[in-house]
């Protein structure tokens, strides 16, 4: 689900916006102050104001906000005579919802429309049907013949960084104790940080890379040649892992990482109204 409603939150305190007219001489410039009674995109308080509003909506219908992760809500959702088990993740104005009833998202949408002007369902992944939904740059898929969920970052996200490298399935040995401490040129250092950022985002869905990312990040401020060599070793290994999914087993409640049971290029993708009969 997605909402363009980040600007509807109550900022809890009056904010101010200033501007000056163009085409005026310096002496005649005046500052105009506007008092803001609603959150505005770009203000520091905007996302918090929206989250507070969203929390009020869903908690009033039975969900409970997680103490350690304020954007996660779980519990029994109730509206009118309808109820179902629900888990909801709110990231700014993108919402990911799992329900135990196929009408759960529809009633959640109706609850939000009592407080916001617009919210829409952008995709669904019903039980028993293959398909894919996208959330925060991740693909969450279900394949034919299985109720398991598979998550990954799309292949093309990292492909530009590795297309000219040879792939190796052997995890690299990153030796950052080498004596080559010559600092990279500003251009090479900028490229190192850019590639490292992409690899780090991609690697969050692959536990193989957590240790590599931690080691490579030590060179983010002032990368040298040994950091650069370690990065390209990691890239060659990552090229062999592009089709790896993080798999969530519905029956055993187990998370693992493996290649999906069918070729990626033949993946059936459907975008339907959100639903599902019994998968939370």
PDB file of C-alpha atoms in Angstrom:
ATOM      1  CA  UNK A   1       0.000   0.000   0.000  1.00  0.00           C
ATOM      2  CA  UNK A   2       1.151   3.543  -0.582  1.00  0.00           C
ATOM      3  CA  UNK A   3       0.006   6.904   0.684  1.00  0.00           C
ATOM      4  CA  UNK A   4       0.842  10.381  -0.489  1.00  0.00           C
ATOM      5  CA  UNK A   5      -0.351  11.664   2.843  1.00  0.00           C
ATOM      6  CA  UNK A   6       2.848  12.474   4.712  1.00  0.00           C
ATOM      7  CA  UNK A   7       1.727  16.107   4.720  1.00  0.00           C
ATOM      8  CA  UNK A   8      -1.467  15.465   6.659  1.00  0.00           C
ATOM      9  CA  UNK A   9       0.126  14.868  10.046  1.00  0.00           C
ATOM     10  CA  UNK A  10      -0.158  17.292  12.937  1.00  0.00           C
ATOM     11  CA  UNK A  11       3.384  18.585  13.577  1.00  0.00           C
ATOM     12  CA  UNK A  12       2.442  18.945  17.300  1.00  0.00           C
ATOM     13  CA  UNK A  13       4.026  22.369  17.303  1.00  0.00           C
ATOM     14  CA  UNK A  14       3.747  25.265  14.910  1.00  0.00           C
ATOM     15  CA  UNK A  15       6.466  25.327  12.282  1.00  0.00           C
ATOM     16  CA  UNK A  16       7.622  28.234  10.192  1.00  0.00           C
ATOM     17  CA  UNK A  17       8.496  28.675   6.534  1.00  0.00           C
ATOM     18  CA  UNK A  18      10.166  31.786   5.153  1.00  0.00           C
ATOM     19  CA  UNK A  19      10.688  33.116   1.629  1.00  0.00           C
ATOM     20  CA  UNK A  20      11.740  36.288  -0.119  1.00  0.00           C
ATOM     21  CA  UNK A  21      10.289  37.745  -3.326  1.00  0.00           C
ATOM     22  CA  UNK A  22      12.459  37.592  -6.428  1.00  0.00           C
ATOM     23  CA  UNK A  23      13.410  40.598  -8.521  1.00  0.00           C
ATOM     24  CA  UNK A  24      13.753  42.928  -5.538  1.00  0.00           C
ATOM     25  CA  UNK A  25      16.739  44.983  -4.511  1.00  0.00           C
ATOM     26  CA  UNK A  26      18.710  43.818  -1.467  1.00  0.00           C
ATOM     27  CA  UNK A  27      17.461  46.757   0.633  1.00  0.00           C
ATOM     28  CA  UNK A  28      13.826  46.043  -0.101  1.00  0.00           C
ATOM     29  CA  UNK A  29      13.963  42.297   0.549  1.00  0.00           C
ATOM     30  CA  UNK A  30      11.368  41.244   3.086  1.00  0.00           C
ATOM     31  CA  UNK A  31      11.004  37.885   4.785  1.00  0.00           C
ATOM     32  CA  UNK A  32       7.537  36.389   4.810  1.00  0.00           C
ATOM     33  CA  UNK A  33       6.717  33.987   7.628  1.00  0.00           C
ATOM     34  CA  UNK A  34       4.044  31.298   7.246  1.00  0.00           C
ATOM     35  CA  UNK A  35       2.707  29.415  10.261  1.00  0.00           C
ATOM     36  CA  UNK A  36       2.330  25.715   9.446  1.00  0.00           C
ATOM     37  CA  UNK A  37      -0.481  23.754  11.033  1.00  0.00           C
ATOM     38  CA  UNK A  38       0.268  20.541   9.144  1.00  0.00           C
ATOM     39  CA  UNK A  39       3.468  18.630   8.414  1.00  0.00           C
ATOM     40  CA  UNK A  40       5.224  19.564   5.182  1.00  0.00           C
ATOM     41  CA  UNK A  41       7.543  17.391   3.104  1.00  0.00           C
ATOM     42  CA  UNK A  42      11.120  18.343   3.914  1.00  0.00           C
ATOM     43  CA  UNK A  43      10.532  19.366   7.509  1.00  0.00           C
ATOM     44  CA  UNK A  44      12.372  17.326  10.111  1.00  0.00           C
ATOM     45  CA  UNK A  45       9.134  16.649  11.952  1.00  0.00           C
ATOM     46  CA  UNK A  46       7.125  15.557   8.887  1.00  0.00           C
ATOM     47  CA  UNK A  47       7.815  11.816   8.946  1.00  0.00           C
ATOM     48  CA  UNK A  48       7.321  11.611  12.713  1.00  0.00           C
ATOM     49  CA  UNK A  49       4.043  13.486  12.447  1.00  0.00           C
ATOM     50  CA  UNK A  50       2.830  11.069   9.771  1.00  0.00           C
ATOM     51  CA  UNK A  51       3.903   8.035  11.809  1.00  0.00           C
ATOM     52  CA  UNK A  52       2.066   9.400  14.851  1.00  0.00           C
ATOM     53  CA  UNK A  53      -1.091   9.852  12.781  1.00  0.00           C
ATOM     54  CA  UNK A  54      -0.779   6.366  11.255  1.00  0.00           C
ATOM     55  CA  UNK A  55      -0.215   4.902  14.728  1.00  0.00           C
ATOM     56  CA  UNK A  56      -3.392   6.583  15.994  1.00  0.00           C
ATOM     57  CA  UNK A  57      -5.368   5.092  13.100  1.00  0.00           C
ATOM     58  CA  UNK A  58      -4.200   1.486  13.438  1.00  0.00           C
ATOM     59  CA  UNK A  59      -4.027   1.312  17.246  1.00  0.00           C
ATOM     60  CA  UNK A  60      -7.604   2.572  17.417  1.00  0.00           C
ATOM     61  CA  UNK A  61      -8.517  -0.548  15.418  1.00  0.00           C
ATOM     62  CA  UNK A  62      -6.729  -3.036  17.661  1.00  0.00           C
ATOM     63  CA  UNK A  63      -3.090  -3.164  16.517  1.00  0.00           C
ATOM     64  CA  UNK A  64      -0.224  -2.706  18.968  1.00  0.00           C
ATOM     65  CA  UNK A  65       2.924  -0.703  18.218  1.00  0.00           C
ATOM     66  CA  UNK A  66       6.170  -2.595  18.766  1.00  0.00           C
ATOM     67  CA  UNK A  67       8.300  -1.132  21.577  1.00  0.00           C
ATOM     68  CA  UNK A  68      11.664  -1.782  19.915  1.00  0.00           C
ATOM     69  CA  UNK A  69      10.598  -0.916  16.341  1.00  0.00           C
ATOM     70  CA  UNK A  70       8.093   1.924  16.224  1.00  0.00           C
ATOM     71  CA  UNK A  71       7.139   1.339  12.554  1.00  0.00           C
ATOM     72  CA  UNK A  72       5.901  -2.237  13.228  1.00  0.00           C
ATOM     73  CA  UNK A  73       2.312  -2.906  14.332  1.00  0.00           C
ATOM     74  CA  UNK A  74       0.789  -6.320  15.068  1.00  0.00           C
ATOM     75  CA  UNK A  75      -2.390  -7.751  16.562  1.00  0.00           C
ATOM     76  CA  UNK A  76      -6.046  -8.319  15.754  1.00  0.00           C
ATOM     77  CA  UNK A  77      -7.381  -5.628  13.436  1.00  0.00           C
ATOM     78  CA  UNK A  78     -11.056  -4.762  13.970  1.00  0.00           C
ATOM     79  CA  UNK A  79     -13.345  -2.528  11.948  1.00  0.00           C
ATOM     80  CA  UNK A  80     -17.144  -2.620  12.121  1.00  0.00           C
ATOM     81  CA  UNK A  81     -18.016  -6.334  12.246  1.00  0.00           C
ATOM     82  CA  UNK A  82     -14.763  -7.442  10.587  1.00  0.00           C
ATOM     83  CA  UNK A  83     -11.603  -8.703  12.286  1.00  0.00           C
ATOM     84  CA  UNK A  84      -8.415 -10.516  11.274  1.00  0.00           C
ATOM     85  CA  UNK A  85      -4.832 -11.012  12.418  1.00  0.00           C
ATOM     86  CA  UNK A  86      -2.529  -8.403  10.922  1.00  0.00           C
ATOM     87  CA  UNK A  87       1.112  -7.327  10.796  1.00  0.00           C
ATOM     88  CA  UNK A  88       1.866  -3.871   9.405  1.00  0.00           C
ATOM     89  CA  UNK A  89       5.179  -2.170   8.579  1.00  0.00           C
ATOM     90  CA  UNK A  90       5.127   1.580   7.912  1.00  0.00           C
ATOM     91  CA  UNK A  91       8.145   3.166   6.221  1.00  0.00           C
ATOM     92  CA  UNK A  92       7.363   6.841   5.682  1.00  0.00           C
ATOM     93  CA  UNK A  93       4.327   6.597   3.379  1.00  0.00           C
ATOM     94  CA  UNK A  94       4.920   3.032   2.126  1.00  0.00           C
ATOM     95  CA  UNK A  95       3.007   0.314   3.953  1.00  0.00           C
ATOM     96  CA  UNK A  96       3.549  -3.466   3.906  1.00  0.00           C
ATOM     97  CA  UNK A  97       0.670  -5.448   5.398  1.00  0.00           C
ATOM     98  CA  UNK A  98       0.159  -9.149   6.032  1.00  0.00           C
ATOM     99  CA  UNK A  99      -3.303 -10.364   6.964  1.00  0.00           C
ATOM    100  CA  UNK A 100      -5.054 -13.630   7.831  1.00  0.00           C
ATOM    101  CA  UNK A 101      -8.078 -12.696   5.687  1.00  0.00           C
ATOM    102  CA  UNK A 102      -8.236 -11.586   2.068  1.00  0.00           C
ATOM    103  CA  UNK A 103     -10.334  -8.502   2.970  1.00  0.00           C
ATOM    104  CA  UNK A 104      -7.907  -7.281   5.646  1.00  0.00           C
ATOM    105  CA  UNK A 105      -6.124  -4.720   3.472  1.00  0.00           C
ATOM    106  CA  UNK A 106      -9.430  -3.379   2.145  1.00  0.00           C
ATOM    107  CA  UNK A 107     -10.673  -2.623   5.658  1.00  0.00           C
ATOM    108  CA  UNK A 108      -7.301  -1.153   6.635  1.00  0.00           C
ATOM    109  CA  UNK A 109      -7.516   1.163   3.627  1.00  0.00           C
ATOM    110  CA  UNK A 110     -11.005   2.259   4.703  1.00  0.00           C
ATOM    111  CA  UNK A 111      -9.706   2.988   8.203  1.00  0.00           C
ATOM    112  CA  UNK A 112      -6.949   5.237   6.804  1.00  0.00           C
ATOM    113  CA  UNK A 113      -9.343   7.052   4.482  1.00  0.00           C
ATOM    114  CA  UNK A 114     -11.163   8.354   7.552  1.00  0.00           C
ATOM    115  CA  UNK A 115      -8.032  10.420   8.311  1.00  0.00           C
ATOM    116  CA  UNK A 116      -6.172  10.871   5.012  1.00  0.00           C
ATOM    117  CA  UNK A 117      -7.285  11.976   1.578  1.00  0.00           C
ATOM    118  CA  UNK A 118      -5.667   9.274  -0.555  1.00  0.00           C
ATOM    119  CA  UNK A 119      -4.208   5.809  -0.084  1.00  0.00           C
ATOM    120  CA  UNK A 120      -3.985   3.005  -2.629  1.00  0.00           C
ATOM    121  CA  UNK A 121      -3.166  -0.697  -2.796  1.00  0.00           C
ATOM    122  CA  UNK A 122      -0.206  -1.151  -5.160  1.00  0.00           C
ATOM    123  CA  UNK A 123       0.157  -4.945  -5.233  1.00  0.00           C
ATOM    124  CA  UNK A 124      -0.742  -8.244  -3.601  1.00  0.00           C
ATOM    125  CA  UNK A 125       0.648 -11.696  -2.962  1.00  0.00           C
ATOM    126  CA  UNK A 126      -2.231 -14.086  -2.192  1.00  0.00           C
ATOM    127  CA  UNK A 127      -1.742 -17.577  -0.822  1.00  0.00           C
ATOM    128  CA  UNK A 128      -1.725 -20.292  -3.490  1.00  0.00           C
ATOM    129  CA  UNK A 129      -0.829 -17.964  -6.358  1.00  0.00           C
ATOM    130  CA  UNK A 130       2.626 -17.094  -7.746  1.00  0.00           C
ATOM    131  CA  UNK A 131       3.497 -13.424  -7.867  1.00  0.00           C
ATOM    132  CA  UNK A 132       5.756 -10.622  -6.720  1.00  0.00           C
ATOM    133  CA  UNK A 133       5.345  -7.406  -4.779  1.00  0.00           C
ATOM    134  CA  UNK A 134       8.005  -4.724  -4.328  1.00  0.00           C
ATOM    135  CA  UNK A 135       8.709  -2.914  -1.072  1.00  0.00           C
ATOM    136  CA  UNK A 136      11.644  -0.567  -0.359  1.00  0.00           C
ATOM    137  CA  UNK A 137      13.637  -1.876  -3.318  1.00  0.00           C
ATOM    138  CA  UNK A 138      13.037  -5.531  -2.392  1.00  0.00           C
ATOM    139  CA  UNK A 139      11.187  -8.152  -4.404  1.00  0.00           C
ATOM    140  CA  UNK A 140       9.012 -10.445  -2.282  1.00  0.00           C
ATOM    141  CA  UNK A 141       7.899 -13.436  -4.339  1.00  0.00           C
ATOM    142  CA  UNK A 142       5.918 -16.643  -4.104  1.00  0.00           C
ATOM    143  CA  UNK A 143       6.560 -19.365  -6.713  1.00  0.00           C
ATOM    144  CA  UNK A 144       4.203 -21.980  -8.125  1.00  0.00           C
ATOM    145  CA  UNK A 145       3.726 -25.016  -5.913  1.00  0.00           C
ATOM    146  CA  UNK A 146       4.979 -23.406  -2.699  1.00  0.00           C
ATOM    147  CA  UNK A 147       3.624 -21.141   0.030  1.00  0.00           C
ATOM    148  CA  UNK A 148       7.140 -20.012   1.033  1.00  0.00           C
ATOM    149  CA  UNK A 149       8.069 -16.362   0.569  1.00  0.00           C
ATOM    150  CA  UNK A 150      11.320 -15.408  -1.168  1.00  0.00           C
ATOM    151  CA  UNK A 151      12.955 -11.976  -0.861  1.00  0.00           C
ATOM    152  CA  UNK A 152      15.841 -10.388  -2.715  1.00  0.00           C
ATOM    153  CA  UNK A 153      17.078  -7.140  -4.228  1.00  0.00           C
ATOM    154  CA  UNK A 154      16.517  -7.215  -8.026  1.00  0.00           C
ATOM    155  CA  UNK A 155      19.485  -8.506 -10.022  1.00  0.00           C
ATOM    156  CA  UNK A 156      19.855  -5.342 -12.092  1.00  0.00           C
ATOM    157  CA  UNK A 157      20.444  -3.246  -8.923  1.00  0.00           C
ATOM    158  CA  UNK A 158      23.998  -4.570  -8.562  1.00  0.00           C
ATOM    159  CA  UNK A 159      24.648  -5.832 -12.076  1.00  0.00           C
ATOM    160  CA  UNK A 160      26.275  -2.635 -13.353  1.00  0.00           C
ATOM    161  CA  UNK A 161      28.903  -2.944 -10.608  1.00  0.00           C
ATOM    162  CA  UNK A 162      29.831  -6.544 -11.457  1.00  0.00           C
ATOM    163  CA  UNK A 163      29.110  -7.024 -15.179  1.00  0.00           C
ATOM    164  CA  UNK A 164      32.795  -6.740 -16.195  1.00  0.00           C
ATOM    165  CA  UNK A 165      34.097  -8.961 -13.377  1.00  0.00           C
ATOM    166  CA  UNK A 166      34.553 -12.718 -13.327  1.00  0.00           C
ATOM    167  CA  UNK A 167      32.316 -14.481 -10.810  1.00  0.00           C
ATOM    168  CA  UNK A 168      33.541 -16.856  -8.116  1.00  0.00           C
ATOM    169  CA  UNK A 169      31.368 -18.959  -5.769  1.00  0.00           C
ATOM    170  CA  UNK A 170      34.150 -19.054  -3.159  1.00  0.00           C
ATOM    171  CA  UNK A 171      33.749 -16.510  -0.328  1.00  0.00           C
ATOM    172  CA  UNK A 172      36.678 -14.089  -0.383  1.00  0.00           C
ATOM    173  CA  UNK A 173      39.351 -13.801   2.246  1.00  0.00           C
ATOM    174  CA  UNK A 174      39.538 -10.106   3.048  1.00  0.00           C
ATOM    175  CA  UNK A 175      42.995  -9.269   4.360  1.00  0.00           C
ATOM    176  CA  UNK A 176      42.894  -5.719   5.683  1.00  0.00           C
ATOM    177  CA  UNK A 177      46.153  -6.206   7.595  1.00  0.00           C
ATOM    178  CA  UNK A 178      48.212  -5.693   4.439  1.00  0.00           C
ATOM    179  CA  UNK A 179      50.856  -2.998   4.646  1.00  0.00           C
ATOM    180  CA  UNK A 180      49.660  -1.191   1.528  1.00  0.00           C
ATOM    181  CA  UNK A 181      48.175   1.899   3.182  1.00  0.00           C
ATOM    182  CA  UNK A 182      48.399   4.265   0.223  1.00  0.00           C
ATOM    183  CA  UNK A 183      45.204   6.309   0.190  1.00  0.00           C
ATOM    184  CA  UNK A 184      43.066   6.250  -2.964  1.00  0.00           C
ATOM    185  CA  UNK A 185      42.746   9.315  -5.160  1.00  0.00           C
ATOM    186  CA  UNK A 186      39.622  11.436  -4.495  1.00  0.00           C
ATOM    187  CA  UNK A 187      37.995  10.027  -7.648  1.00  0.00           C
ATOM    188  CA  UNK A 188      38.745   6.410  -6.698  1.00  0.00           C
ATOM    189  CA  UNK A 189      37.649   7.016  -3.111  1.00  0.00           C
ATOM    190  CA  UNK A 190      34.327   8.429  -4.313  1.00  0.00           C
ATOM    191  CA  UNK A 191      33.823   5.373  -6.542  1.00  0.00           C
ATOM    192  CA  UNK A 192      34.665   3.072  -3.600  1.00  0.00           C
ATOM    193  CA  UNK A 193      32.026   4.695  -1.382  1.00  0.00           C
ATOM    194  CA  UNK A 194      29.417   4.631  -4.147  1.00  0.00           C
ATOM    195  CA  UNK A 195      29.908   0.927  -4.919  1.00  0.00           C
ATOM    196  CA  UNK A 196      30.147   0.038  -1.230  1.00  0.00           C
ATOM    197  CA  UNK A 197      26.816   1.760  -0.607  1.00  0.00           C
ATOM    198  CA  UNK A 198      25.113  -0.310  -3.303  1.00  0.00           C
ATOM    199  CA  UNK A 199      26.689  -3.557  -2.133  1.00  0.00           C
ATOM    200  CA  UNK A 200      25.749  -2.828   1.489  1.00  0.00           C
ATOM    201  CA  UNK A 201      22.101  -2.206   0.553  1.00  0.00           C
ATOM    202  CA  UNK A 202      22.022  -5.357  -1.578  1.00  0.00           C
ATOM    203  CA  UNK A 203      23.790  -7.415   1.091  1.00  0.00           C
ATOM    204  CA  UNK A 204      21.215  -6.702   3.793  1.00  0.00           C
ATOM    205  CA  UNK A 205      19.125  -9.540   2.356  1.00  0.00           C
ATOM    206  CA  UNK A 206      22.081 -11.932   2.357  1.00  0.00           C
ATOM    207  CA  UNK A 207      23.709 -12.881   5.650  1.00  0.00           C
ATOM    208  CA  UNK A 208      26.873 -14.005   3.811  1.00  0.00           C
ATOM    209  CA  UNK A 209      27.744 -10.350   3.327  1.00  0.00           C
ATOM    210  CA  UNK A 210      27.227  -8.912   6.804  1.00  0.00           C
ATOM    211  CA  UNK A 211      30.824  -9.613   7.822  1.00  0.00           C
ATOM    212  CA  UNK A 212      32.204  -8.355   4.510  1.00  0.00           C
ATOM    213  CA  UNK A 213      30.247  -5.117   4.766  1.00  0.00           C
ATOM    214  CA  UNK A 214      31.447  -4.531   8.308  1.00  0.00           C
ATOM    215  CA  UNK A 215      35.073  -4.931   7.242  1.00  0.00           C
ATOM    216  CA  UNK A 216      34.772  -2.828   4.089  1.00  0.00           C
ATOM    217  CA  UNK A 217      33.024  -0.037   5.995  1.00  0.00           C
ATOM    218  CA  UNK A 218      36.189   0.532   8.053  1.00  0.00           C
ATOM    219  CA  UNK A 219      37.681   2.139   4.948  1.00  0.00           C
ATOM    220  CA  UNK A 220      34.736   4.350   4.091  1.00  0.00           C
ATOM    221  CA  UNK A 221      36.258   7.573   5.465  1.00  0.00           C
ATOM    222  CA  UNK A 222      39.735   7.208   3.907  1.00  0.00           C
ATOM    223  CA  UNK A 223      39.829   4.090   1.687  1.00  0.00           C
ATOM    224  CA  UNK A 224      43.209   2.804   0.554  1.00  0.00           C
ATOM    225  CA  UNK A 225      44.339   0.220  -1.987  1.00  0.00           C
ATOM    226  CA  UNK A 226      43.818  -2.766   0.317  1.00  0.00           C
ATOM    227  CA  UNK A 227      40.185  -1.700   0.861  1.00  0.00           C
ATOM    228  CA  UNK A 228      39.706  -1.385  -2.893  1.00  0.00           C
ATOM    229  CA  UNK A 229      41.136  -4.864  -3.530  1.00  0.00           C
ATOM    230  CA  UNK A 230      38.910  -6.308  -0.800  1.00  0.00           C
ATOM    231  CA  UNK A 231      35.869  -4.616  -2.345  1.00  0.00           C
ATOM    232  CA  UNK A 232      36.505  -6.130  -5.781  1.00  0.00           C
ATOM    233  CA  UNK A 233      37.011  -9.583  -4.250  1.00  0.00           C
ATOM    234  CA  UNK A 234      33.621  -9.164  -2.601  1.00  0.00           C
ATOM    235  CA  UNK A 235      32.071  -8.037  -5.895  1.00  0.00           C
ATOM    236  CA  UNK A 236      33.340 -11.123  -7.719  1.00  0.00           C
ATOM    237  CA  UNK A 237      31.764 -13.314  -5.046  1.00  0.00           C
ATOM    238  CA  UNK A 238      28.542 -11.300  -5.083  1.00  0.00           C
ATOM    239  CA  UNK A 239      28.181 -11.849  -8.847  1.00  0.00           C
ATOM    240  CA  UNK A 240      27.741 -15.576  -8.142  1.00  0.00           C
ATOM    241  CA  UNK A 241      25.042 -14.750  -5.565  1.00  0.00           C
ATOM    242  CA  UNK A 242      22.779 -12.453  -7.603  1.00  0.00           C
ATOM    243  CA  UNK A 243      20.010 -15.048  -7.936  1.00  0.00           C
ATOM    244  CA  UNK A 244      20.035 -15.958  -4.254  1.00  0.00           C
ATOM    245  CA  UNK A 245      16.802 -15.379  -2.348  1.00  0.00           C
ATOM    246  CA  UNK A 246      16.192 -15.129   1.362  1.00  0.00           C
ATOM    247  CA  UNK A 247      13.476 -17.739   1.906  1.00  0.00           C
ATOM    248  CA  UNK A 248      10.858 -17.644   4.648  1.00  0.00           C
ATOM    249  CA  UNK A 249       9.349 -21.079   5.238  1.00  0.00           C
ATOM    250  CA  UNK A 250       5.664 -20.688   6.099  1.00  0.00           C
ATOM    251  CA  UNK A 251       5.243 -24.061   7.820  1.00  0.00           C
ATOM    252  CA  UNK A 252       8.518 -24.358   9.750  1.00  0.00           C
ATOM    253  CA  UNK A 253       8.964 -20.621  10.421  1.00  0.00           C
ATOM    254  CA  UNK A 254      12.566 -20.881   9.225  1.00  0.00           C
ATOM    255  CA  UNK A 255      14.614 -18.289   7.300  1.00  0.00           C
ATOM    256  CA  UNK A 256      17.247 -19.593   4.865  1.00  0.00           C
ATOM    257  CA  UNK A 257      19.098 -18.470   1.752  1.00  0.00           C
ATOM    258  CA  UNK A 258      18.926 -20.489  -1.446  1.00  0.00           C
ATOM    259  CA  UNK A 259      18.349 -20.371  -5.180  1.00  0.00           C
ATOM    260  CA  UNK A 260      14.590 -20.500  -5.903  1.00  0.00           C
ATOM    261  CA  UNK A 261      13.070 -23.681  -7.344  1.00  0.00           C
ATOM    262  CA  UNK A 262      12.607 -22.281 -10.835  1.00  0.00           C
ATOM    263  CA  UNK A 263      14.528 -20.026 -13.281  1.00  0.00           C
ATOM    264  CA  UNK A 264      14.216 -16.347 -12.442  1.00  0.00           C
ATOM    265  CA  UNK A 265      13.587 -15.349 -16.062  1.00  0.00           C
ATOM    266  CA  UNK A 266      10.434 -17.494 -16.134  1.00  0.00           C
ATOM    267  CA  UNK A 267       8.985 -16.024 -12.939  1.00  0.00           C
ATOM    268  CA  UNK A 268       5.258 -15.400 -13.210  1.00  0.00           C
ATOM    269  CA  UNK A 269       4.385 -11.944 -11.940  1.00  0.00           C
ATOM    270  CA  UNK A 270       0.865 -10.831 -11.100  1.00  0.00           C
ATOM    271  CA  UNK A 271      -0.399  -7.556  -9.687  1.00  0.00           C
ATOM    272  CA  UNK A 272      -3.871  -7.987  -8.263  1.00  0.00           C
ATOM    273  CA  UNK A 273      -5.949  -6.423  -5.467  1.00  0.00           C
ATOM    274  CA  UNK A 274      -4.210  -7.348  -2.226  1.00  0.00           C
ATOM    275  CA  UNK A 275      -5.592 -10.432  -0.513  1.00  0.00           C
ATOM    276  CA  UNK A 276      -4.930 -13.963   0.672  1.00  0.00           C
ATOM    277  CA  UNK A 277      -7.053 -16.514   2.453  1.00  0.00           C
ATOM    278  CA  UNK A 278      -4.965 -17.520   5.451  1.00  0.00           C
ATOM    279  CA  UNK A 279      -1.338 -16.420   5.120  1.00  0.00           C
ATOM    280  CA  UNK A 280      -0.439 -13.778   7.767  1.00  0.00           C
TER     281      UNK A 280
END
